Coordinates of C-alpha atoms in Angstrom, one line a residue:
M1 CA -28.9 36.7 -5.8
A2 CA -26.9 34.1 -7.8
T3 CA -28.3 31.1 -9.5
V4 CA -26.2 27.9 -10.4
A5 CA -28.1 25.9 -13.0
A6 CA -27.5 22.2 -13.6
V7 CA -26.4 21.2 -17.1
G8 CA -29.4 19.9 -19.0
A9 CA -31.7 20.2 -16.0
T10 CA -34.7 22.2 -15.1
V11 CA -33.8 22.5 -11.5
G12 CA -32.1 25.6 -10.1
F13 CA -30.4 26.6 -6.9
R14 CA -31.2 30.0 -5.3
L15 CA -28.8 31.3 -2.8
K16 CA -30.1 34.1 -0.5
S17 CA -27.3 36.2 1.1
K18 CA -27.2 36.8 4.8
K19 CA -24.9 39.0 6.8
S20 CA -21.7 37.1 7.5
T21 CA -18.1 37.8 8.3
I22 CA -16.9 34.9 6.2
S23 CA -15.1 36.1 3.1
S24 CA -16.1 33.2 0.9
P25 CA -19.2 33.9 -1.3
F26 CA -20.5 30.4 -0.7
L27 CA -20.1 29.9 3.0
G28 CA -22.7 31.1 5.5
R29 CA -25.5 31.3 3.0
K30 CA -28.9 29.6 3.0
L31 CA -29.5 27.1 0.2
E32 CA -33.0 26.8 -1.0
I33 CA -34.3 24.6 -3.8
K34 CA -37.3 25.7 -5.8
Y35 CA -38.8 24.4 -9.0
P36 CA -39.1 27.1 -11.6
F37 CA -42.6 28.2 -12.4
Q38 CA -42.0 28.2 -16.1
S39 CA -41.2 24.4 -16.2
I40 CA -44.7 23.2 -15.3
P41 CA -47.2 25.9 -16.3
G42 CA -50.5 25.9 -14.4
K43 CA -49.2 24.3 -11.3
M44 CA -49.3 26.0 -7.9
I45 CA -46.5 26.2 -5.4
S46 CA -47.3 27.4 -1.9
N47 CA -45.4 28.0 1.4
S48 CA -42.0 27.7 -0.5
K49 CA -42.5 23.9 -0.7
L50 CA -41.8 21.9 -3.8
L51 CA -44.9 20.3 -5.3
V52 CA -44.3 18.1 -8.3
V53 CA -47.3 16.8 -10.3
C54 CA -46.3 14.7 -13.3
S55 CA -48.2 12.6 -15.7
G56 CA -45.8 9.6 -15.6
T57 CA -42.9 8.1 -13.6
G58 CA -40.3 9.1 -16.1
L59 CA -40.5 12.8 -15.1
V60 CA -39.8 11.9 -11.5
V61 CA -36.8 9.8 -12.4
D62 CA -35.4 12.5 -14.7
F63 CA -35.9 15.1 -12.0
V64 CA -34.0 13.1 -9.3
H65 CA -31.2 12.3 -11.8
N66 CA -30.8 15.9 -12.9
L67 CA -31.0 17.1 -9.3
F68 CA -28.0 15.0 -8.2
L69 CA -26.2 15.7 -11.5
G70 CA -26.7 19.4 -10.9
V71 CA -25.3 19.2 -7.4
G72 CA -22.3 17.2 -8.6
V73 CA -21.4 19.5 -11.5
G74 CA -22.4 22.8 -10.2
L75 CA -20.3 23.0 -7.1
P76 CA -17.4 25.4 -7.3
C77 CA -13.9 24.0 -7.8
T78 CA -11.8 27.0 -6.7
V79 CA -11.9 30.8 -6.4
M80 CA -9.4 32.8 -8.4
E81 CA -7.6 35.9 -7.0
C82 CA -9.7 38.1 -9.2
G83 CA -12.9 36.7 -7.6
D84 CA -13.9 34.6 -10.6
I85 CA -15.2 31.2 -9.7
I86 CA -14.2 28.1 -11.7
Y87 CA -16.8 25.3 -11.7
R88 CA -16.1 21.6 -12.2
S89 CA -18.4 21.6 -15.2
T90 CA -15.9 23.9 -17.0
L91 CA -12.8 21.8 -16.4
P92 CA -11.6 19.3 -19.0
R93 CA -12.5 15.7 -18.4
S94 CA -10.2 12.8 -19.1
N95 CA -11.7 10.0 -21.2
G96 CA -8.9 7.5 -20.4
L97 CA -7.5 5.7 -17.4
T98 CA -4.6 7.5 -15.7
L99 CA -2.0 5.1 -14.3
T100 CA 0.2 6.1 -11.5
A101 CA 3.0 4.2 -9.8
P102 CA 1.4 4.1 -6.4
G103 CA -1.9 2.9 -8.0
V104 CA -0.2 0.2 -9.9
V105 CA 1.7 -1.0 -6.8
L106 CA -1.5 -1.0 -4.8
A107 CA -3.4 -2.9 -7.4
L108 CA -0.7 -5.5 -7.8
G109 CA -0.4 -5.9 -4.0
A110 CA -4.2 -6.4 -3.7
L111 CA -4.3 -9.0 -6.5
S112 CA -1.3 -10.8 -5.0
Y113 CA -3.0 -10.9 -1.7
L114 CA -6.3 -12.2 -3.1
W115 CA -4.6 -15.0 -5.0
A116 CA -2.0 -15.9 -2.3
T117 CA -2.2 -19.3 -0.8
P118 CA -4.8 -20.4 0.3
G119 CA -6.6 -18.0 -2.0
V120 CA -9.3 -15.4 -1.1
A121 CA -10.6 -14.9 -4.6
P122 CA -10.5 -18.5 -5.7
G123 CA -12.2 -19.4 -2.4
F124 CA -15.1 -17.0 -3.1
W125 CA -15.5 -18.4 -6.6
D126 CA -15.4 -22.0 -5.3
M127 CA -17.9 -21.6 -2.5
F128 CA -20.5 -19.4 -4.1
V129 CA -20.3 -20.4 -7.8
L130 CA -18.7 -23.7 -8.4
A131 CA -20.2 -25.5 -5.4
F132 CA -23.7 -24.3 -6.4
V133 CA -23.4 -25.3 -10.0
E134 CA -21.9 -28.7 -9.1
R135 CA -24.9 -29.6 -7.0
L136 CA -27.2 -29.1 -9.9
F137 CA -25.6 -31.8 -12.1
R138 CA -24.0 -34.3 -9.7
P139 CA -25.6 -37.8 -9.3
T140 CA -27.6 -38.6 -6.2
F141 CA -27.5 -41.9 -4.3
K142 CA -29.1 -43.5 -1.2
K143 CA -27.8 -46.3 0.9
D144 CA -30.3 -48.7 -0.6
D145 CA -28.9 -48.1 -4.1
F146 CA -25.8 -50.2 -3.3
M147 CA -25.0 -53.8 -2.9
L148 CA -22.1 -54.4 -0.5
G149 CA -19.2 -56.4 -1.7
K150 CA -15.6 -57.0 -0.5
K151 CA -14.5 -55.1 2.6
L152 CA -11.5 -53.1 1.5
G153 CA -10.4 -51.7 4.8
E154 CA -11.2 -50.2 8.2
G155 CA -9.6 -47.3 9.9
A156 CA -10.2 -44.7 12.6
F157 CA -12.6 -42.8 10.4
G158 CA -14.8 -45.5 9.0
V159 CA -15.2 -48.8 7.1
V160 CA -14.7 -49.0 3.3
Y161 CA -16.5 -51.5 1.0
R162 CA -16.3 -52.2 -2.7
V163 CA -19.9 -52.0 -3.9
S164 CA -22.0 -52.1 -7.0
L165 CA -25.3 -50.4 -7.9
A166 CA -28.3 -52.5 -7.0
K167 CA -30.1 -51.7 -10.2
K168 CA -27.1 -52.2 -12.5
P169 CA -24.7 -54.6 -10.9
D170 CA -22.9 -55.5 -14.1
S171 CA -22.4 -52.0 -15.4
K172 CA -19.2 -50.0 -15.2
E173 CA -21.0 -47.4 -13.1
G174 CA -21.4 -50.1 -10.4
D175 CA -17.6 -50.3 -9.8
L176 CA -17.7 -48.0 -6.8
V177 CA -16.3 -47.6 -3.3
L178 CA -18.6 -46.9 -0.3
K179 CA -17.4 -45.7 3.1
K180 CA -19.5 -45.6 6.2
A181 CA -18.0 -42.8 8.3
T182 CA -17.9 -43.5 12.0
E183 CA -16.5 -40.0 12.9
Y184 CA -15.8 -36.7 11.1
G185 CA -18.1 -37.8 8.2
A186 CA -19.3 -34.3 7.6
V187 CA -15.8 -33.0 7.5
E188 CA -14.7 -35.7 5.0
I189 CA -17.6 -34.9 2.7
W190 CA -16.7 -31.2 2.7
M191 CA -13.0 -31.9 2.1
N192 CA -13.6 -34.3 -0.8
E193 CA -16.0 -32.0 -2.5
R194 CA -13.5 -29.1 -2.2
V195 CA -10.7 -31.3 -3.6
R196 CA -12.9 -32.5 -6.5
R197 CA -13.4 -28.9 -7.6
A198 CA -9.9 -27.6 -6.9
C199 CA -7.4 -30.4 -7.4
A200 CA -9.2 -33.5 -8.6
N201 CA -6.0 -35.3 -9.5
S202 CA -4.6 -35.2 -6.0
C203 CA -7.2 -37.5 -4.4
A204 CA -9.4 -40.4 -5.3
D205 CA -12.3 -39.6 -7.6
F206 CA -15.1 -38.6 -5.2
L207 CA -18.8 -38.8 -6.4
Y208 CA -21.2 -38.1 -3.6
G209 CA -21.6 -37.8 0.1
F210 CA -24.8 -37.7 2.1
L211 CA -26.4 -38.0 5.5
E212 CA -29.0 -40.7 6.0
S213 CA -31.0 -41.0 9.2
S214 CA -31.5 -44.3 10.9
S215 CA -34.0 -45.1 13.6
K216 CA -31.5 -47.2 15.6
K217 CA -28.2 -45.4 15.1
G218 CA -29.3 -41.9 14.3
G219 CA -27.6 -40.1 11.4
E220 CA -25.0 -41.9 9.3
Y221 CA -22.6 -40.3 6.8
W222 CA -21.9 -42.2 3.6
L223 CA -19.3 -41.4 1.0
V224 CA -19.0 -42.7 -2.6
W225 CA -15.9 -42.8 -4.8
R226 CA -15.2 -44.5 -8.1
F227 CA -13.2 -47.6 -7.7
E228 CA -9.6 -46.9 -8.9
G229 CA -7.7 -49.8 -7.2
D230 CA -7.3 -51.4 -3.9
A231 CA -3.4 -51.4 -3.6
T232 CA -2.0 -48.8 -1.2
L233 CA 1.6 -47.7 -1.0
Q234 CA 1.9 -49.6 2.3
D235 CA 0.8 -52.9 0.6
L236 CA 3.3 -52.4 -2.2
M237 CA 6.2 -51.4 0.1
L238 CA 5.7 -54.5 2.3
S239 CA 6.4 -56.7 -0.7
K240 CA 9.9 -58.2 -1.1
D241 CA 9.9 -57.0 -4.7
F242 CA 9.5 -53.3 -3.9
P243 CA 10.2 -51.1 -5.8
Y244 CA 10.2 -53.3 -8.8
N245 CA 6.6 -54.4 -8.3
V246 CA 5.6 -50.8 -8.9
E247 CA 7.5 -50.5 -12.1
T248 CA 5.1 -52.2 -14.4
M249 CA 2.1 -50.6 -12.7
I250 CA 3.4 -47.1 -13.4
L251 CA 4.9 -47.7 -16.9
G252 CA 3.0 -50.6 -18.1
E253 CA 6.3 -52.4 -19.0
V254 CA 9.7 -53.3 -17.5
Q255 CA 12.6 -50.9 -18.1
D256 CA 15.4 -52.2 -20.3
L257 CA 17.9 -51.7 -17.4
P258 CA 19.6 -54.1 -15.1
K259 CA 18.5 -54.3 -11.5
G260 CA 20.4 -52.1 -9.2
L261 CA 20.4 -48.9 -7.3
G262 CA 20.0 -46.7 -10.4
R263 CA 16.9 -48.5 -11.5
E264 CA 15.4 -48.5 -8.0
N265 CA 16.2 -44.8 -7.6
R266 CA 14.2 -43.9 -10.7
I267 CA 11.2 -45.8 -9.4
I268 CA 11.3 -44.1 -6.0
Q269 CA 11.8 -40.7 -7.8
T270 CA 8.6 -41.2 -9.7
I271 CA 6.6 -42.2 -6.6
M272 CA 7.9 -39.2 -4.6
R273 CA 7.2 -36.8 -7.5
Q274 CA 3.6 -38.1 -7.8
L275 CA 3.1 -37.8 -4.0
L276 CA 4.5 -34.3 -3.9
F277 CA 2.3 -33.2 -6.9
A278 CA -0.7 -34.5 -5.0
L279 CA 0.3 -32.6 -1.8
D280 CA 1.0 -29.4 -3.7
G281 CA -2.5 -29.6 -5.1
L282 CA -4.0 -29.9 -1.6
H283 CA -1.8 -27.2 -0.1
S284 CA -2.5 -24.7 -2.9
T285 CA -6.2 -24.8 -2.1
G286 CA -5.6 -24.4 1.7
I287 CA -6.1 -28.0 2.8
V288 CA -3.6 -29.7 5.1
H289 CA -4.1 -33.5 5.3
R290 CA -2.5 -34.1 8.7
D291 CA -2.4 -37.9 8.3
I292 CA -0.1 -38.6 5.4
K293 CA 1.2 -42.2 5.5
P294 CA 1.5 -45.1 3.1
Q295 CA -1.9 -46.5 4.1
N296 CA -3.5 -43.3 2.9
I297 CA -1.9 -43.3 -0.5
I298 CA -3.6 -45.5 -3.1
F299 CA -2.5 -46.4 -6.6
S300 CA -5.0 -45.4 -9.3
E301 CA -4.9 -48.1 -12.0
G302 CA -6.6 -45.8 -14.6
S303 CA -4.3 -42.8 -14.3
R304 CA -1.2 -44.9 -13.2
T305 CA -0.5 -42.4 -10.4
F306 CA -0.6 -42.5 -6.6
K307 CA -3.4 -40.5 -5.0
I308 CA -4.2 -39.4 -1.5
I309 CA -7.2 -40.8 0.4
D310 CA -8.9 -40.5 3.8
L311 CA -9.4 -36.8 4.4
G312 CA -11.2 -37.2 7.8
A313 CA -8.3 -35.6 9.7
A314 CA -7.7 -32.8 7.1
A315 CA -8.2 -29.1 8.0
D316 CA -9.5 -26.6 5.5
L317 CA -7.5 -23.5 6.6
R318 CA -9.2 -21.2 4.0
V319 CA -12.3 -21.1 6.2
G320 CA -11.1 -22.9 9.3
I321 CA -13.1 -26.1 9.0
N322 CA -11.9 -28.9 11.3
Y323 CA -9.2 -26.7 12.8
I324 CA -9.3 -26.4 16.6
P325 CA -6.4 -24.9 18.5
K326 CA -4.6 -27.2 20.9
E327 CA -6.3 -30.3 19.3
F328 CA -4.6 -32.6 16.9
L329 CA -5.5 -35.6 14.8
L330 CA -2.5 -37.6 13.7
D331 CA -0.6 -40.9 13.5
P332 CA 2.4 -40.6 15.9
R333 CA 4.5 -42.7 13.7
Y334 CA 4.4 -40.2 10.8
A335 CA 3.6 -37.0 12.7
A336 CA 5.9 -34.0 12.8
P337 CA 7.5 -33.0 16.1
E338 CA 5.3 -30.0 16.6
Q339 CA 2.1 -32.1 16.3
Y340 CA 0.1 -28.9 15.6
I341 CA -0.3 -27.4 12.1
M342 CA -0.7 -23.9 13.6
S343 CA 0.7 -22.2 16.6
T344 CA -1.3 -23.1 19.8
Q345 CA -1.7 -19.3 20.3
T346 CA -3.7 -19.0 17.1
P347 CA -7.3 -18.4 18.0
S348 CA -10.2 -20.5 16.7
A349 CA -11.4 -19.7 13.2
P350 CA -13.9 -16.8 13.1
S351 CA -16.8 -16.6 10.7
A352 CA -16.1 -17.8 7.2
P353 CA -15.7 -14.4 5.5
V354 CA -13.3 -13.1 8.2
A355 CA -11.4 -16.4 8.2
T356 CA -11.0 -16.3 4.4
A357 CA -9.9 -12.7 4.4
L358 CA -7.2 -13.4 7.0
S359 CA -6.1 -16.9 5.7
P360 CA -3.1 -15.7 3.6
V361 CA -1.6 -13.9 6.6
L362 CA -2.1 -16.9 8.9
W363 CA -0.7 -19.3 6.3
Q364 CA 2.5 -17.3 5.9
M365 CA 2.9 -16.9 9.6
N366 CA 2.6 -20.6 10.4
L367 CA 3.3 -22.5 7.2
P368 CA 1.0 -25.4 8.1
D369 CA 1.7 -27.3 4.9
R370 CA 5.1 -28.2 6.3
F371 CA 3.4 -30.7 8.6
D372 CA 2.6 -32.9 5.7
I373 CA 6.0 -32.5 4.2
Y374 CA 7.6 -34.1 7.3
S375 CA 5.3 -37.1 6.9
A376 CA 6.2 -37.3 3.2
G377 CA 9.9 -37.2 4.1
L378 CA 9.4 -40.3 6.4
I379 CA 7.8 -42.1 3.5
F380 CA 10.8 -41.2 1.4
L381 CA 13.0 -42.7 4.1
Q382 CA 11.0 -45.9 4.2
M383 CA 11.2 -46.4 0.5
A384 CA 15.0 -46.0 0.6
F385 CA 15.6 -48.1 3.8
P386 CA 13.8 -51.5 3.8
S387 CA 14.3 -51.9 7.5
L388 CA 12.1 -48.9 8.2
R389 CA 9.1 -50.2 6.3
T390 CA 7.7 -52.1 9.3
D391 CA 6.0 -50.4 12.3
S392 CA 8.7 -51.6 14.7
G393 CA 11.5 -50.3 12.5
L394 CA 9.8 -46.9 12.1
I395 CA 9.1 -46.6 15.8
Q396 CA 12.8 -47.4 16.6
F397 CA 13.9 -44.8 14.0
N398 CA 11.7 -42.1 15.6
R399 CA 13.3 -42.8 19.0
Q400 CA 16.8 -42.6 17.6
L401 CA 16.0 -39.4 15.7
K402 CA 14.5 -37.8 18.8
R403 CA 17.7 -38.5 20.7
C404 CA 19.6 -36.8 17.9
E405 CA 17.3 -33.8 18.3
Y406 CA 15.7 -34.5 14.9
D407 CA 18.9 -34.0 13.1
L408 CA 19.2 -36.5 10.2
V409 CA 22.9 -35.8 9.7
A410 CA 23.6 -36.6 13.4
W411 CA 21.5 -39.7 13.1
R412 CA 23.5 -40.9 10.1
K413 CA 26.8 -40.4 11.9
T414 CA 25.5 -42.4 14.8
V415 CA 24.1 -45.4 12.9
E416 CA 26.3 -45.6 9.7
P417 CA 29.5 -47.0 11.3
R418 CA 27.6 -50.0 12.6
A419 CA 24.9 -50.1 9.9
S420 CA 23.4 -53.3 8.5
A421 CA 23.5 -54.2 4.8
E422 CA 20.0 -52.7 4.3
L423 CA 20.9 -49.4 5.9
R424 CA 24.1 -49.2 3.9
K425 CA 22.1 -49.8 0.7
G426 CA 19.7 -47.0 1.6
F427 CA 22.6 -44.5 2.2
E428 CA 24.2 -45.6 -1.1
L429 CA 20.9 -45.0 -3.0
L430 CA 20.4 -41.5 -1.5
D431 CA 24.1 -40.7 -2.3
L432 CA 23.6 -41.2 -6.0
D433 CA 24.2 -38.2 -8.3
G434 CA 26.3 -36.4 -5.8
G435 CA 23.9 -37.0 -2.9
I436 CA 21.0 -35.0 -4.2
G437 CA 18.5 -37.5 -2.8
W438 CA 20.0 -37.1 0.7
E439 CA 19.9 -33.4 0.3
L440 CA 16.2 -33.5 -0.5
L441 CA 15.5 -35.8 2.4
T442 CA 17.2 -33.6 4.9
S443 CA 15.3 -30.5 3.6
M444 CA 12.0 -32.3 4.3
V445 CA 12.7 -34.0 7.7
R446 CA 13.7 -31.1 10.0
Y447 CA 12.7 -30.1 13.5
K448 CA 11.6 -26.6 12.7
A449 CA 8.7 -26.4 10.3
R450 CA 9.8 -23.1 8.8
K451 CA 13.1 -24.7 7.8
R452 CA 11.4 -27.5 5.8
T453 CA 10.9 -27.1 2.1
S454 CA 7.4 -26.9 0.6
A455 CA 5.9 -29.3 -1.9
K456 CA 6.7 -26.8 -4.7
G457 CA 10.2 -26.4 -3.5
A458 CA 10.7 -30.1 -3.3
L459 CA 9.4 -30.6 -6.8
A460 CA 11.9 -28.0 -8.0
H461 CA 14.8 -29.8 -6.4
P462 CA 17.5 -31.1 -8.7
Y463 CA 16.6 -34.6 -7.5
F464 CA 13.8 -34.6 -10.0
D465 CA 15.7 -33.2 -12.9
S466 CA 16.5 -36.6 -14.3
E467 CA 13.9 -38.4 -16.4
G468 CA 11.8 -40.7 -14.3
L469 CA 9.5 -43.5 -15.2
L470 CA 6.4 -41.4 -15.9
G471 CA 6.8 -38.3 -18.0
L472 CA 5.1 -35.1 -16.8
S473 CA 2.3 -33.3 -18.6
F474 CA 3.0 -30.0 -20.4
M475 CA 1.3 -28.0 -17.7
Q476 CA 3.3 -29.8 -14.9
K477 CA 6.5 -29.1 -16.8
L478 CA 5.6 -25.4 -17.3
R479 CA 4.7 -25.0 -13.6
L480 CA 8.0 -26.6 -12.5
Q481 CA 10.1 -24.5 -14.9
L482 CA 8.4 -21.3 -13.8
F483 CA 8.9 -22.1 -10.1
R484 CA 12.5 -23.1 -10.6
T485 CA 13.2 -19.8 -12.3
T486 CA 11.5 -17.7 -9.7
Q487 CA 12.9 -19.8 -6.8
Q488 CA 16.5 -19.1 -8.1
D489 CA 15.9 -15.4 -8.0
Y490 CA 14.2 -15.5 -4.6
S491 CA 16.9 -17.7 -3.1
E492 CA 19.7 -15.4 -4.3
A493 CA 17.9 -12.4 -2.7
A494 CA 17.2 -14.4 0.4
N495 CA 20.8 -15.5 0.8
W496 CA 21.9 -11.9 0.4
V497 CA 19.5 -10.7 3.1
I498 CA 20.5 -13.6 5.4
G499 CA 24.2 -12.8 4.8
L500 CA 23.6 -9.2 5.9
M501 CA 21.7 -10.4 9.0
A502 CA 24.4 -12.8 9.9
K503 CA 27.1 -10.1 9.6
S504 CA 25.1 -7.7 11.8
G505 CA 24.1 -10.4 14.3
T506 CA 27.1 -10.1 16.5
K507 CA 28.4 -7.3 18.8
K508 CA 31.6 -7.2 17.0
D509 CA 30.0 -5.8 13.8
G510 CA 27.6 -3.5 15.8
G511 CA 24.5 -5.7 15.4
F512 CA 22.0 -7.2 17.9
T513 CA 22.4 -10.6 19.6
E514 CA 19.4 -12.9 19.9
A515 CA 19.0 -11.9 23.6
Q516 CA 19.0 -8.2 22.6
L517 CA 16.4 -8.9 19.9
Q518 CA 14.1 -10.6 22.4
E519 CA 14.6 -7.6 24.8
L520 CA 13.8 -5.3 21.9
R521 CA 10.5 -7.1 21.3
E522 CA 9.5 -6.6 24.9
M523 CA 10.8 -3.0 25.4
E524 CA 8.6 -0.2 26.8
P525 CA 9.0 3.6 26.5
K526 CA 11.0 5.3 29.3
K527 CA 11.1 8.9 30.4
K528 CA 14.8 9.3 30.3
A529 CA 15.5 7.3 27.1
N530 CA 16.3 9.0 23.8
P531 CA 13.4 9.8 21.4
Q532 CA 14.4 7.2 18.8
R533 CA 14.2 4.4 21.3
N534 CA 10.9 5.5 22.7
A535 CA 9.4 5.8 19.2
L536 CA 10.5 2.2 18.4
A537 CA 9.2 1.0 21.8
S538 CA 5.8 2.7 21.2
A539 CA 5.5 1.2 17.7
L540 CA 6.3 -2.3 19.1
R541 CA 3.8 -1.8 21.9
L542 CA 1.1 -0.7 19.5
Q543 CA 1.8 -3.8 17.3
R544 CA 1.4 -6.1 20.3
K545 CA -1.8 -4.4 21.3
I546 CA -3.3 -4.7 17.7
V547 CA -2.4 -8.4 17.6
R548 CA -4.0 -9.0 21.0
T549 CA -7.1 -7.1 20.1
L550 CA -7.5 -9.1 16.8
N551 CA -7.1 -12.4 18.7
E552 CA -9.7 -11.4 21.2
S553 CA -12.1 -10.2 18.5
M554 CA -11.7 -13.4 16.5
D555 CA -12.3 -15.5 19.7
E556 CA -15.5 -13.5 20.4
L557 CA -16.7 -14.0 16.8
N558 CA -16.0 -17.7 17.0
Q559 CA -18.0 -18.1 20.2
R560 CA -21.1 -16.5 18.5
R561 CA -20.9 -18.5 15.2
K562 CA -22.6 -21.8 14.6
S563 CA -20.0 -24.5 14.8
L564 CA -21.3 -26.5 11.9
W565 CA -22.6 -23.7 9.6
W566 CA -21.2 -25.5 6.6
S567 CA -23.1 -28.8 7.3
R568 CA -26.1 -27.3 5.4
W569 CA -24.2 -28.1 2.2
I570 CA -24.3 -31.9 2.9
P571 CA -27.3 -33.6 1.3
R572 CA -29.8 -35.3 3.6
E573 CA -32.3 -38.1 3.1
E574 CA -35.6 -36.7 1.9

C-alpha cells in the first residue's frame, strides 16, 4: 500500500490495490481519502467517512487549501524504465517568464486586434469606466433652467437656439446652445457623449443631454452645448470673399501675401486639414457621421478650428447603435454612390459584447469610414470651384459625374475644354505644386469605397506637407510623421503584392482570370476531381457555411435583444 503525502499538509492519499491487467501502478486502483488519526487526537472516525471537528474556520481553510495543493503536487509526472516514479514536486520550477516565438506572436496579434479600429479594449474602458465616472461629475440641467434666445437653425433632426441660464443670464456659463431634438434625440445624446470622451476636439463642446416628459407632447429630448460660434462652413463659402473671409478667423491676422491662387490654396489646405483631423477622430472611435456637409461644419471661435456638428444620423459601429441594414440617413447632394456604410448583406448588430468583439473584423471588411471621405471630397471640390457652392451647381455636377461613372478624370476631360472662368480657376488651383491637390481630390471622390483613401491617409498626403495657416500641435505632427513612415512601408509592400497579382492574373502567365476566380469561390467537391481541387473546394464550402451560420446566429441574437438597451444611460426628469 503506497501513500503520497502532500507537501506541508496533514492529508494523505491511500491507494488500495485491486487485481488489474493494466501495467501502470496508478491506473485501475481505488483512491480513498482519510484523515490521519494522529492529526486530531481524541476524534472518532467511523464507516470510513471523514469527520472534521475544528475549533475555528482557519483549520477548514487550511485543510481545503492543502488538499488541493497535495493533489496538484503529488500526481506523478512520468514513470522511468527502471520503475521509479518522478513527481512534479521534485522537478525544478522556473521563477521567470519564458518567452517563445509563438507566444509573442499570439500576444501581439491579440493586442493588435483589441486596439484595432474601432477598438475593443478602448470600448470596454469607455463604456464601463469613463462613462460611469463622467456621470458623477457632469452638470445637470432641466428645460426650465434656460431662457430661449436667438434661433440659430432648424434641420431634419431638431431646432437649435442660443440660450442663457435663467438664474445667471449675464454669466459666461449662460452662453449655451440648446437643441430640441425632433427625431433620433436619444441617438444624438449617445453619440455626443461618446465623442466628448473619445475625441472632444472633433465636434462641438457637448455638455448635457436629457429626456423630459411633457403632458401634451410626451417625452422630449434636449441637448446642451457651449456656444462656440454660429458661422458654418456653408455660410462662409456662400460669401463672395471666400476663402479670404476665413483667413483672419483662423490666423487672427491677414497674411503678408498678395491675393491669388497660392494664398487661396493655403487657406483651403488649412480648412481641409482641420476637417480631416475631425473625421479621423470620429472614425478612430468607430463613429461614422453619414451626413458630412458644409452646414454641419461649424467654426469654433475659441479654438479657431472647424468642428463637426449634428450627429443625429451618425452610426456607432463599435456596438451597432443607429445601424440598421438596408436603411440609410443621408443628404443625396453629398452622399456617396453606395448610400450604405456597410454591405446590405451585413446582419443587424447583435448584443453589445458580441458586436464589440466582432467590430474590428466588420470594419476592415466594409471600411464604412470611406462614406464620409466621399462627402469631404465634395466639400473640397466646392471650395476649389465657386460654381459648385450652390445647391443647383452641386446637383448639376452630381449628374455629370454619374454620367461619367463617377470618374473625376473623365469628368474633367468632358468639361474642361468648354469650362467657364470659374471652372478654369478651380483646375488651376488644384494643379499647383505639380497637381497634388487634384491627386488628393481624386483619391477621395471614387466610386468604389475600398479605393478611397482614409482620413489618416489623406492627412499624410503630400498636399499637406507645405506650411498652412494654422500650425499643428506637437502630438498631431507626431501622429502624421508616424503614419507617413508606416504608410510608405505598407504601400511598398502592397505595390509588390499587387504587382505579383497583376502578373499572375492572366492566362498567359498561368494565373486566374476574374471569371475563374469567381468560379473558384463557388466550386464544390467532385468525385472524379483530383485531391488538391477537392480539398480547396471543401475548405471554401466550409468557409461559406461558417459565414452563413454566423450571420444567422447574429440575426437571432438581434431579434432577442432590447432595441434601445443603451437608452438607460440617458438622464430622465426626476
